[in-house]
Coordinates of C-alpha atoms in Angstrom, one line a residue:
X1 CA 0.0 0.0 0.0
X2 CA 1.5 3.0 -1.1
X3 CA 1.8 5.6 1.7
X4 CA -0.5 8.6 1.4
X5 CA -3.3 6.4 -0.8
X6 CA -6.2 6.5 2.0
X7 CA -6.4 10.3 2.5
X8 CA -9.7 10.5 2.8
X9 CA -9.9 8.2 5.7
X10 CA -7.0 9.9 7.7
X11 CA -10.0 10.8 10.3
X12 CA -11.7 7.5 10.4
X13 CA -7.9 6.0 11.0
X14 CA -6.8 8.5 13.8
X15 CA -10.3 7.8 15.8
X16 CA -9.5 4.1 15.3
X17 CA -6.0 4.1 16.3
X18 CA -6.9 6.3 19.2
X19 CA -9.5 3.9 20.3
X20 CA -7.9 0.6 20.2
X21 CA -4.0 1.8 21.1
X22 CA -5.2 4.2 24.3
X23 CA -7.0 4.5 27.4
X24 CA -6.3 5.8 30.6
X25 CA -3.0 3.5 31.3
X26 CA -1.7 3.4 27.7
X27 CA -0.9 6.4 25.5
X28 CA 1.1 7.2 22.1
X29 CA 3.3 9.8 21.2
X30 CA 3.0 11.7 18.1
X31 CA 5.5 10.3 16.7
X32 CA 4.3 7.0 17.1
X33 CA 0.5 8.2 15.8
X34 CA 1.8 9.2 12.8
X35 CA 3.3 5.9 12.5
X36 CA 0.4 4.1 13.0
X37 CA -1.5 6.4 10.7
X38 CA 1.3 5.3 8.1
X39 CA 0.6 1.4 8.4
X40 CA -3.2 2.4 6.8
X41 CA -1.6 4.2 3.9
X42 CA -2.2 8.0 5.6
X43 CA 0.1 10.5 5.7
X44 CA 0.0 13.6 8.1
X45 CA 1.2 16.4 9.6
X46 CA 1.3 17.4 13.6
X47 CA -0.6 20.4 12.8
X48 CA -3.4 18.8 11.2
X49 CA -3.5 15.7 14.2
X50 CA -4.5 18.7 17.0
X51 CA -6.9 20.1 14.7
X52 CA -8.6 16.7 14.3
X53 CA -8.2 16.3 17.8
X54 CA -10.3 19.0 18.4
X55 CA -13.0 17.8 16.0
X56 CA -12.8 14.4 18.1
X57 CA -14.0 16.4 21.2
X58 CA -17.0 17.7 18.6
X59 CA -17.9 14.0 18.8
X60 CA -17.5 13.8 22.2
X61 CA -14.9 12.0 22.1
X62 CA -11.9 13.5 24.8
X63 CA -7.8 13.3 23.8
X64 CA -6.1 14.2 26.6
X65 CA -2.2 15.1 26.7
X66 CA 0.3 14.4 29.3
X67 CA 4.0 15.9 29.1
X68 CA 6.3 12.5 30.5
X69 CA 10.2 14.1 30.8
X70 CA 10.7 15.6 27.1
X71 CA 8.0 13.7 25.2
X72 CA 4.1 14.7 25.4
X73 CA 1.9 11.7 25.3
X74 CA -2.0 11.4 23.6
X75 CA -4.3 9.4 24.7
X76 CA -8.3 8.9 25.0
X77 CA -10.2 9.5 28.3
X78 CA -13.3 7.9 29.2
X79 CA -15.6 5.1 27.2
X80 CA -19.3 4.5 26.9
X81 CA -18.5 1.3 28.9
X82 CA -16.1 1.4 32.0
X83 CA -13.9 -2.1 31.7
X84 CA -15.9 -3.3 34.9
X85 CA -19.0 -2.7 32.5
X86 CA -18.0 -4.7 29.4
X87 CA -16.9 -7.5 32.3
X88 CA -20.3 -7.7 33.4
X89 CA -21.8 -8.1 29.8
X90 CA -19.4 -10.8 29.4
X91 CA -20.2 -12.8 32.2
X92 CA -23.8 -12.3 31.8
X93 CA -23.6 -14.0 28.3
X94 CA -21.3 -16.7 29.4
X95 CA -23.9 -17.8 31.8
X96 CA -27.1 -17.3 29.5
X97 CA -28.1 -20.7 28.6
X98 CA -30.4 -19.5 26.2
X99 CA -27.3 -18.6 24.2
X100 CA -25.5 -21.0 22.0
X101 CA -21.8 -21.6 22.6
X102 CA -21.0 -20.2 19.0
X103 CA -23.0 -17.0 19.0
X104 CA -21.6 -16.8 22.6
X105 CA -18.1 -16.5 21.3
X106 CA -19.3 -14.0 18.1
X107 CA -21.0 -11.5 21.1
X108 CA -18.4 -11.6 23.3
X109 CA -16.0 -10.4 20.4
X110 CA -18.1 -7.9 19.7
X111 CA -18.0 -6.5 23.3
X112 CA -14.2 -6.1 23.3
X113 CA -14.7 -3.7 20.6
X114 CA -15.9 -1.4 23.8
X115 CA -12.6 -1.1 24.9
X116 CA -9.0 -0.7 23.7
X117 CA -6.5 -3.4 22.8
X118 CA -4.4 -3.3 25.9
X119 CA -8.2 -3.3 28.1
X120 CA -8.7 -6.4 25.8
X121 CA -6.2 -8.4 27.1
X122 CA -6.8 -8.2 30.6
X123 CA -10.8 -10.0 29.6
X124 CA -9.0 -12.4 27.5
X125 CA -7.7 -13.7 31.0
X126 CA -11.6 -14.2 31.9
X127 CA -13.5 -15.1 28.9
X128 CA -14.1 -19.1 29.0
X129 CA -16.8 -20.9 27.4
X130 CA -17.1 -23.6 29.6
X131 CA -18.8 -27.2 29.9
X132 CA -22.0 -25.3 31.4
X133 CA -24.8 -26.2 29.7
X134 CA -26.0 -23.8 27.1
X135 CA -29.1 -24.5 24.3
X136 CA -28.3 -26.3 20.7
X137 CA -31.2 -24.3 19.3
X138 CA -29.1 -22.1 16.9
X139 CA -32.3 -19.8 15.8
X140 CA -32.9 -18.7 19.6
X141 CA -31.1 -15.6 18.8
X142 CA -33.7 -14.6 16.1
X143 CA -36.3 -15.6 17.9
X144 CA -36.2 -13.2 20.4
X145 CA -36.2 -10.7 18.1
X146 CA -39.3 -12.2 16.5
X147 CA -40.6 -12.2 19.6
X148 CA -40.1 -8.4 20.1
X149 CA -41.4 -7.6 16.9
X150 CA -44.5 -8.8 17.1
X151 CA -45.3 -7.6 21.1
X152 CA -44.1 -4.1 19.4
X153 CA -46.9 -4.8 16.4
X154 CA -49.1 -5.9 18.9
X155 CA -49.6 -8.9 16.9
X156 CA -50.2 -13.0 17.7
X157 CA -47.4 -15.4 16.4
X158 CA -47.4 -19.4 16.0
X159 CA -44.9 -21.5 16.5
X160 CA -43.9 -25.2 17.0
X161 CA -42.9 -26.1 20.6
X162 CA -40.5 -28.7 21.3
X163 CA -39.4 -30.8 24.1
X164 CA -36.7 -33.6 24.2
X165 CA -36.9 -37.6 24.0
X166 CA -35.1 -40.7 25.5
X167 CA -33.2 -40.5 22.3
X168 CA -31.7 -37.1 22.9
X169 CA -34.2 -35.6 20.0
X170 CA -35.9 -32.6 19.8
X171 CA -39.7 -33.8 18.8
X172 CA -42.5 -31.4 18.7
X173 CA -45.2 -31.1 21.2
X174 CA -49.0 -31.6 20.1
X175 CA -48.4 -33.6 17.4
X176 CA -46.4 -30.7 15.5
X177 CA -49.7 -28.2 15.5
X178 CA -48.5 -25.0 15.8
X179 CA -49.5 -22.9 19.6
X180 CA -50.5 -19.3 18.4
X181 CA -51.1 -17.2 21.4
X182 CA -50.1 -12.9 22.8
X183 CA -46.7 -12.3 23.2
X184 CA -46.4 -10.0 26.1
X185 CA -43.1 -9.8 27.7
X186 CA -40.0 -11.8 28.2
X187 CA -38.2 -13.2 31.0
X188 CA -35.0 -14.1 31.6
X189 CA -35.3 -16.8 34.7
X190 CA -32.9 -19.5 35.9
X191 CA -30.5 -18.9 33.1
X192 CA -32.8 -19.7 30.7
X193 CA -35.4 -17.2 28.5
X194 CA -38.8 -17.4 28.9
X195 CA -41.9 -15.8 26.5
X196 CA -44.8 -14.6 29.1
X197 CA -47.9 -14.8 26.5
X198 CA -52.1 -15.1 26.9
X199 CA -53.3 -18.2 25.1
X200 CA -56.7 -17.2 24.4
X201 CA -57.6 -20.6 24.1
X202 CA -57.1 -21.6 27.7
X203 CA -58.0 -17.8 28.8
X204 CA -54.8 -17.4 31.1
X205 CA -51.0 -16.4 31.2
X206 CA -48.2 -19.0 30.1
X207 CA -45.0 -18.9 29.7
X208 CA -42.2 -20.5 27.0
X209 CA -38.7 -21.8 26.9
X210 CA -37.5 -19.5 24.0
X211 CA -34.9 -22.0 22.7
X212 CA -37.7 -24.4 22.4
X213 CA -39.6 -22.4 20.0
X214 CA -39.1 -23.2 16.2
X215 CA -40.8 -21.7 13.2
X216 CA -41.7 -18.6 14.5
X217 CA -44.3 -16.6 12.7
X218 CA -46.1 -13.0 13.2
X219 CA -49.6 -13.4 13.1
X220 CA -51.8 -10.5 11.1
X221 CA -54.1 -10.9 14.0
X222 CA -54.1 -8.6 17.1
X223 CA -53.0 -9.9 20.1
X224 CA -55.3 -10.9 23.1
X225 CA -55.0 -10.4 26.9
X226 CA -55.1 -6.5 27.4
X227 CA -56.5 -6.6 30.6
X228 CA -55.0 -9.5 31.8
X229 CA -51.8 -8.0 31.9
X230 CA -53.1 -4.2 32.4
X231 CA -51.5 -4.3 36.0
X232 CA -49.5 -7.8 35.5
X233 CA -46.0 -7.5 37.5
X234 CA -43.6 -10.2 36.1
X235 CA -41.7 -9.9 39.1
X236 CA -44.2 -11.1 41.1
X237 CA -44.6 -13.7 38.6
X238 CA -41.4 -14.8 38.9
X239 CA -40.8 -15.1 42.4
X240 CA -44.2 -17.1 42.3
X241 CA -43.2 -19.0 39.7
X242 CA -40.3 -21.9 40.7
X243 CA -38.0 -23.0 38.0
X244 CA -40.6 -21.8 35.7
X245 CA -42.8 -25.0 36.6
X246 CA -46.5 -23.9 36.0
X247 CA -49.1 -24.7 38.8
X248 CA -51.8 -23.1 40.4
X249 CA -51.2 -19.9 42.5
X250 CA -51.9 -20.0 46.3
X251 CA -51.4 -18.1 49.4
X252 CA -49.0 -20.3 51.4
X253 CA -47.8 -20.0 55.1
X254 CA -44.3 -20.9 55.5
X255 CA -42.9 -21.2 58.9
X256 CA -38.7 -20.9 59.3
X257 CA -36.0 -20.9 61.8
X258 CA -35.4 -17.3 62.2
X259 CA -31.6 -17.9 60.4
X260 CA -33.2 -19.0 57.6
X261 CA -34.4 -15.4 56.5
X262 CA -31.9 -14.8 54.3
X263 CA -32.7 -17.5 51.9
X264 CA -36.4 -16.1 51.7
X265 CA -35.6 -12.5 51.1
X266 CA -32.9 -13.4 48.1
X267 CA -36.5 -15.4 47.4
X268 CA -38.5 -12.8 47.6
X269 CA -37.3 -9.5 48.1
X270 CA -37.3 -6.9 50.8
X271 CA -40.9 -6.5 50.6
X272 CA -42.1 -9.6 52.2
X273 CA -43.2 -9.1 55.7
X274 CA -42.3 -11.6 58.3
X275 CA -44.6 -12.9 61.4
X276 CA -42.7 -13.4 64.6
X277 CA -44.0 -17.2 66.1
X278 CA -41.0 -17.0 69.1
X279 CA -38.0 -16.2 69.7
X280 CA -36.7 -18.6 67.2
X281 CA -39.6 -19.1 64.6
X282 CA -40.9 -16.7 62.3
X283 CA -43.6 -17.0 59.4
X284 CA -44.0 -15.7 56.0
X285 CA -47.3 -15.6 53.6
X286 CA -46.2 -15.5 49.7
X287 CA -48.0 -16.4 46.8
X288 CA -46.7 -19.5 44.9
X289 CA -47.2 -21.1 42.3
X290 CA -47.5 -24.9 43.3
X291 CA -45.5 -27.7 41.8
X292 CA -43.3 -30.6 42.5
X293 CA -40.5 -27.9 42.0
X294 CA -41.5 -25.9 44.2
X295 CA -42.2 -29.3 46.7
X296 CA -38.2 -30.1 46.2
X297 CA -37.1 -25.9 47.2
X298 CA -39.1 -26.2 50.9
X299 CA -37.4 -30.1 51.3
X300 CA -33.8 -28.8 49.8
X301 CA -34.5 -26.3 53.0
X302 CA -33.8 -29.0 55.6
X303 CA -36.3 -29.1 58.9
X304 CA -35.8 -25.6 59.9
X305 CA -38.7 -24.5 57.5
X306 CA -42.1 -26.1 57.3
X307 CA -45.2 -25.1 55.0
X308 CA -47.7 -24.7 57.4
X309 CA -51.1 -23.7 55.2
X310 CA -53.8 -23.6 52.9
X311 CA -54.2 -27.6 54.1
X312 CA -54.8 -28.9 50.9
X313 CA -50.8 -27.6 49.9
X314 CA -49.3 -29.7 53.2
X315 CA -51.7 -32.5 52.3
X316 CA -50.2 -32.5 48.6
X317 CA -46.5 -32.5 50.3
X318 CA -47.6 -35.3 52.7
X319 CA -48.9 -37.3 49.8
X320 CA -46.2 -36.7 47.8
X321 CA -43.6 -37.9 50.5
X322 CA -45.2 -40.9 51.1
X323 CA -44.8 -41.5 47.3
X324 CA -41.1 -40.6 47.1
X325 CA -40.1 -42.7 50.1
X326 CA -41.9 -46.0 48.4
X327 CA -39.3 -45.6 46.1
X328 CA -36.6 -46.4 48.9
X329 CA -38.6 -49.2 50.9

């Protein structure tokens, strides 16, 4: 490449070199700017480097200078995301299930781009795609995007549901019929990424594995459910909600050992109000959604906590144990 032939990009070049050679710890000289500007085929002048300096702070984007002995030193101050920032995004897609391994690797490259070269090293040390398990369903990606689409449309989609088999396949649910239903939020719970939707069919709220969902399509039809989720709070749903197990919503009494209380208010949040029994026993009212999931949280507890009400919950539990332990007889 002949030096001189990208002229026109000399700006574009400087802005680059400035954001992946500098930050706060780690700044060039001049001389070594126009050196850099030289491997893209762009020559320059000092003169004209300050003046585009000064149309990078139009932009809003900040070289500061700093004298060091006899040499002044360039570099750029501040990013849109601080390096504990971009961390943060990285580890939240390393541990998003919902994300494939591959597009995993493609967004976390992308994310470096937020800092500078040197910055970029130091995440190298910390990005690992490990042997947690993470989807197969390559499409899960545009699905979500589907997804947002139509809620932003206020339209219905269909789609074909899957769920796995002894054989390690994916085989669709009902037959292969496609579920249309009201997309109305999503959730990301457990690591995984749920659709909350209305199915009009059964008149109430369900929610959707997203990387089970195949064959997306946005319906021409208006969605449904309005005033079902007028004043719906999803965290309230969530907390309700164990592992994302569906069952019917009750009012249930739990009673705990009072150094238990931690492990209900990471449940639950702040908010719930606890109900002094004595000096060591204190109980809790919260609305749950029943399952065997939620059956396996209160017996992972230990003996310290104890569902005490509605009668026909602890009768379900009693049942239930009887079942599990004629398993072991």
């Amino acid at each position: 490449m002949a030096r001189g032939s990208n002229q026109k990009f000399k700006f574009t070049y400087l802005m680059k070199i400035m954001a992946e050679k500098t930050d706060d710890e780690h700044s060039l000289t001049m001389a070594q700017i126009l050196d850099e500007l030289g491997r893209y085929g762009v020559s320059a002048e000092r003169k004209s480097i300050y003046e585009d300096f000064k149309d990078m702070g139009e932009f809003g984007i900040e070289i500061l200078k700093e004298q060091k002995g006899r040499e002044t030193f360039y570099h750029r101050a501040g990013r849109e995301f601080e390096l504990a920032e971009v961390k943060l995004l990285i580890d939240a897609v390393q541990s998003a299930k919902f994300i494939t391994q591959k597009k995993s690797k493609i967004l976390i490259a992308k994310v470096k781009n937020f800092v500078s070269e040197h910055q970029a090293k130091q995440l190298q040390r910390q990005i690992f795609i490990n042997d947690r398990v993470k989807t197969m369903n390559e499409s899960v990606y545009y699905n979500v995007d589907d997804i947002h689409t139509a809620i932003n449309k206020n339209k219905k989609i269909k789609f074909k549901y899957y769920k796995w088999d002894i054989d390690k396949k994916l085989v669709a649910r009902h037959g292969g019929s496609f579920f249309t239903v009201s997309p109305w939020a999503l959730l990301w719970d457990d690591e995984n990424y749920y659709m909350v939707a209305f199915d009009d069919w059964d008149h109430k709220i369900k929610h959707y594995r997203v990387d089970k969902m195949m064959n997306i399509c946005i319906c021409e039809e208006e969605r449904a459910g309005k005033e079902e989720f007028k004043n719906f709070d999803m965290a309230k749903y969530s907390k309700a909600t164990f592992g994302m197990y569906h069952g019917d919503k009750k009012k249930v009494c739990i009673r705990f050992a009072n150094h238990m209380c931690g492990v209900f208010i990471d449940r639950f949040g702040k908010d719930i109000l606890f109900m002094k029994v004595d000096e060591d026993y204190s109980e809790l009212v919260a609305d749950i959604n029943v399952s065997l999931q939620f059956f396996g949280w209160i017996f992972s507890l230990g003996k310290d906590v104890t569902v005490i009400s509605p009668k026909e919950v602890v009768d379900e539990i009693k049942e239930y144990t009887k079942e599990f332990l004629k398993k072991y007889e």
